[in-house]
Amino acid sequence: EKGKRKVFDFGVSSIGALAFSFFFILILVSGMGISILYGQKYAAEVRYFQGLRAWQKGDNNLSIGYISRAVNLAPKVDIYWRNLSQVYLVRLNEVLSDTTLSQEEKSNLAQALIATSVNSVTQATMVEPNNAANWSNRGFIYRNMLGVLGGADEWAVKSYQKAAELEPVAPDIFAE
């Protein structure tokens, strides 16, 4: 059968084939978009977990770096902001007790850490304003800044009051 030829017809596509191609491309593009979205969330979770591990090991600068990256990848996750504010607070305490720093260095670093801690905890309450844990943490941050940040006492009380309003049966809020 040497002389037999195969013939392929590449003529005008039918409407069914065109519709199939359209839906295939639509599904492909949608799948890629969903993969990117969930990939970003996954990357944020990985960075957050790395930040927690660094925090447990006592490497607060590394922890701040990882959790900050998690916040950048998923800024609508309140727990990232809440824990970031706590790491900044721990870092602030390290700076204030560091005897190798000059008073000017301590002051500059402390001001930056106070601002970032307060901004982070405020962002947590903005992302999820109905979460009592965010408001309780906000009160905790302000309470730990008494004597360092003017008006911290008033903000701490207001934050704990809001937490108590959101979760009136939580005894720890009233103890704070």
GROMACS .gro file of C-alpha atoms in nm:
model
  176
    1GLU     CA    1   0.000   0.000   0.000
    2LYS     CA    2   0.269   0.233  -0.098
    3GLY     CA    3   0.057   0.459  -0.306
    4LYS     CA    4  -0.217   0.524  -0.052
    5ARG     CA    5  -0.220   0.868   0.106
    6LYS     CA    6  -0.385   0.988   0.420
    7VAL     CA    7  -0.584   1.304   0.387
    8PHE     CA    8  -0.647   1.540   0.680
    9ASP     CA    9  -0.917   1.800   0.655
   10PHE     CA   10  -0.830   2.129   0.824
   11GLY     CA   11  -1.135   2.309   0.697
   12VAL     CA   12  -1.356   2.559   0.877
   13SER     CA   13  -1.430   2.450   1.233
   14SER     CA   14  -1.777   2.371   1.338
   15ILE     CA   15  -1.955   2.581   1.602
   16GLY     CA   16  -1.926   2.292   1.848
   17ALA     CA   17  -1.549   2.278   1.811
   18LEU     CA   18  -1.528   2.655   1.850
   19ALA     CA   19  -1.741   2.645   2.167
   20PHE     CA   20  -1.528   2.361   2.303
   21SER     CA   21  -1.210   2.561   2.240
   22PHE     CA   22  -1.359   2.869   2.405
   23PHE     CA   23  -1.463   2.679   2.720
   24PHE     CA   24  -1.133   2.495   2.735
   25ILE     CA   25  -0.940   2.825   2.728
   26LEU     CA   26  -1.181   2.977   2.983
   27ILE     CA   27  -1.129   2.685   3.220
   28LEU     CA   28  -0.753   2.695   3.166
   29VAL     CA   29  -0.730   3.069   3.241
   30SER     CA   30  -0.962   3.036   3.544
   31GLY     CA   31  -0.756   2.747   3.675
   32MET     CA   32  -0.437   2.946   3.643
   33GLY     CA   33  -0.592   3.241   3.824
   34ILE     CA   34  -0.714   3.022   4.108
   35SER     CA   35  -0.373   2.852   4.128
   36ILE     CA   36  -0.201   3.189   4.159
   37LEU     CA   37  -0.445   3.306   4.427
   38TYR     CA   38  -0.413   2.992   4.636
   39GLY     CA   39  -0.042   2.976   4.570
   40GLN     CA   40  -0.009   3.323   4.719
   41LYS     CA   41  -0.209   3.219   5.025
   42TYR     CA   42   0.004   2.908   5.061
   43ALA     CA   43   0.323   3.113   5.037
   44ALA     CA   44   0.188   3.346   5.307
   45GLU     CA   45   0.116   3.050   5.535
   46VAL     CA   46   0.466   2.914   5.479
   47ARG     CA   47   0.623   3.253   5.563
   48TYR     CA   48   0.401   3.288   5.870
   49PHE     CA   49   0.500   2.941   5.993
   50GLN     CA   50   0.868   3.022   5.936
   51GLY     CA   51   0.818   3.343   6.133
   52LEU     CA   52   0.663   3.156   6.424
   53ARG     CA   53   0.948   2.905   6.424
   54ALA     CA   54   1.205   3.187   6.426
   55TRP     CA   55   1.016   3.355   6.711
   56GLN     CA   56   1.019   3.031   6.913
   57LYS     CA   57   1.394   3.009   6.861
   58GLY     CA   58   1.436   3.366   6.984
   59ASP     CA   59   1.539   3.517   6.650
   60ASN     CA   60   1.295   3.808   6.652
   61ASN     CA   61   1.449   3.998   6.361
   62LEU     CA   62   1.415   3.693   6.138
   63SER     CA   63   1.064   3.639   6.268
   64ILE     CA   64   0.968   3.997   6.184
   65GLY     CA   65   1.102   3.947   5.832
   66TYR     CA   66   0.905   3.628   5.770
   67ILE     CA   67   0.578   3.748   5.923
   68SER     CA   68   0.609   4.080   5.738
   69ARG     CA   69   0.634   3.884   5.412
   70ALA     CA   70   0.326   3.685   5.511
   71VAL     CA   71   0.142   4.012   5.575
   72ASN     CA   72   0.249   4.144   5.234
   73LEU     CA   73   0.121   3.828   5.064
   74ALA     CA   74  -0.207   3.812   5.260
   75PRO     CA   75  -0.286   4.150   5.420
   76LYS     CA   76  -0.643   4.048   5.509
   77VAL     CA   77  -0.538   3.784   5.763
   78ASP     CA   78  -0.571   3.938   6.107
   79ILE     CA   79  -0.366   3.678   6.295
   80TYR     CA   80  -0.059   3.771   6.091
   81TRP     CA   81  -0.097   4.135   6.194
   82ARG     CA   82  -0.172   4.042   6.556
   83ASN     CA   83   0.137   3.824   6.594
   84LEU     CA   84   0.353   4.072   6.406
   85SER     CA   85   0.262   4.337   6.665
   86GLN     CA   86   0.366   4.100   6.944
   87VAL     CA   87   0.702   4.024   6.783
   88TYR     CA   88   0.765   4.398   6.748
   89LEU     CA   89   0.683   4.437   7.118
   90VAL     CA   90   0.929   4.162   7.214
   91ARG     CA   91   1.190   4.324   6.990
   92LEU     CA   92   1.121   4.659   7.160
   93ASN     CA   93   1.192   4.502   7.500
   94GLU     CA   94   1.517   4.357   7.362
   95VAL     CA   95   1.627   4.696   7.236
   96LEU     CA   96   1.541   4.874   7.561
   97SER     CA   97   1.742   4.620   7.763
   98ASP     CA   98   2.040   4.611   7.525
   99THR     CA   99   2.342   4.758   7.703
  100THR     CA  100   2.556   4.771   7.389
  101LEU     CA  101   2.341   5.039   7.225
  102SER     CA  102   2.382   5.409   7.289
  103GLN     CA  103   2.089   5.601   7.429
  104GLU     CA  104   2.032   5.767   7.092
  105GLU     CA  105   2.031   5.431   6.910
  106LYS     CA  106   1.789   5.290   7.166
  107SER     CA  107   1.562   5.589   7.129
  108ASN     CA  108   1.557   5.571   6.748
  109LEU     CA  109   1.500   5.196   6.737
  110ALA     CA  110   1.239   5.214   7.013
  111GLN     CA  111   1.040   5.482   6.831
  112ALA     CA  112   1.037   5.276   6.512
  113LEU     CA  113   0.938   4.958   6.695
  114ILE     CA  114   0.663   5.133   6.890
  115ALA     CA  115   0.519   5.276   6.570
  116THR     CA  116   0.530   4.944   6.383
  117SER     CA  117   0.384   4.750   6.674
  118VAL     CA  118   0.096   4.995   6.715
  119ASN     CA  119   0.039   5.008   6.337
  120SER     CA  120   0.033   4.628   6.317
  121VAL     CA  121  -0.212   4.582   6.602
  122THR     CA  122  -0.431   4.862   6.463
  123GLN     CA  123  -0.430   4.690   6.126
  124ALA     CA  124  -0.542   4.364   6.290
  125THR     CA  125  -0.844   4.540   6.439
  126MET     CA  126  -0.918   4.708   6.106
  127VAL     CA  127  -0.900   4.378   5.915
  128GLU     CA  128  -1.126   4.196   6.163
  129PRO     CA  129  -1.297   4.449   6.392
  130ASN     CA  130  -1.536   4.192   6.542
  131ASN     CA  131  -1.264   3.962   6.675
  132ALA     CA  132  -1.222   4.007   7.050
  133ALA     CA  133  -0.871   3.856   7.034
  134ASN     CA  134  -0.758   4.147   6.815
  135TRP     CA  135  -0.891   4.403   7.061
  136SER     CA  136  -0.751   4.217   7.361
  137ASN     CA  137  -0.411   4.204   7.191
  138ARG     CA  138  -0.441   4.575   7.114
  139GLY     CA  139  -0.501   4.641   7.483
  140PHE     CA  140  -0.204   4.421   7.569
  141ILE     CA  141   0.025   4.612   7.332
  142TYR     CA  142  -0.084   4.948   7.471
  143ARG     CA  143  -0.059   4.825   7.830
  144ASN     CA  144   0.300   4.722   7.767
  145MET     CA  145   0.376   5.068   7.633
  146LEU     CA  146   0.270   5.252   7.947
  147GLY     CA  147   0.535   5.510   8.027
  148VAL     CA  148   0.679   5.482   7.676
  149LEU     CA  149   0.385   5.599   7.466
  150GLY     CA  150   0.166   5.890   7.569
  151GLY     CA  151  -0.202   5.801   7.598
  152ALA     CA  152  -0.129   5.430   7.607
  153ASP     CA  153  -0.331   5.391   7.927
  154GLU     CA  154  -0.648   5.531   7.768
  155TRP     CA  155  -0.604   5.325   7.453
  156ALA     CA  156  -0.544   5.010   7.655
  157VAL     CA  157  -0.866   5.060   7.852
  158LYS     CA  158  -1.067   5.137   7.536
  159SER     CA  159  -0.928   4.830   7.363
  160TYR     CA  160  -1.007   4.601   7.654
  161GLN     CA  161  -1.356   4.752   7.677
  162LYS     CA  162  -1.416   4.676   7.309
  163ALA     CA  163  -1.288   4.320   7.359
  164ALA     CA  164  -1.521   4.275   7.657
  165GLU     CA  165  -1.810   4.413   7.451
  166LEU     CA  166  -1.741   4.158   7.177
  167GLU     CA  167  -1.684   3.867   7.416
  168PRO     CA  168  -1.859   3.947   7.745
  169VAL     CA  169  -1.809   3.601   7.898
  170ALA     CA  170  -1.430   3.589   7.863
  171PRO     CA  171  -1.284   3.626   8.212
  172ASP     CA  172  -0.929   3.693   8.092
  173ILE     CA  173  -1.034   4.021   7.931
  174PHE     CA  174  -1.172   4.151   8.260
  175ALA     CA  175  -0.860   4.033   8.443
  176GLU     CA  176  -0.646   4.239   8.208
   0.00000   0.00000   0.00000
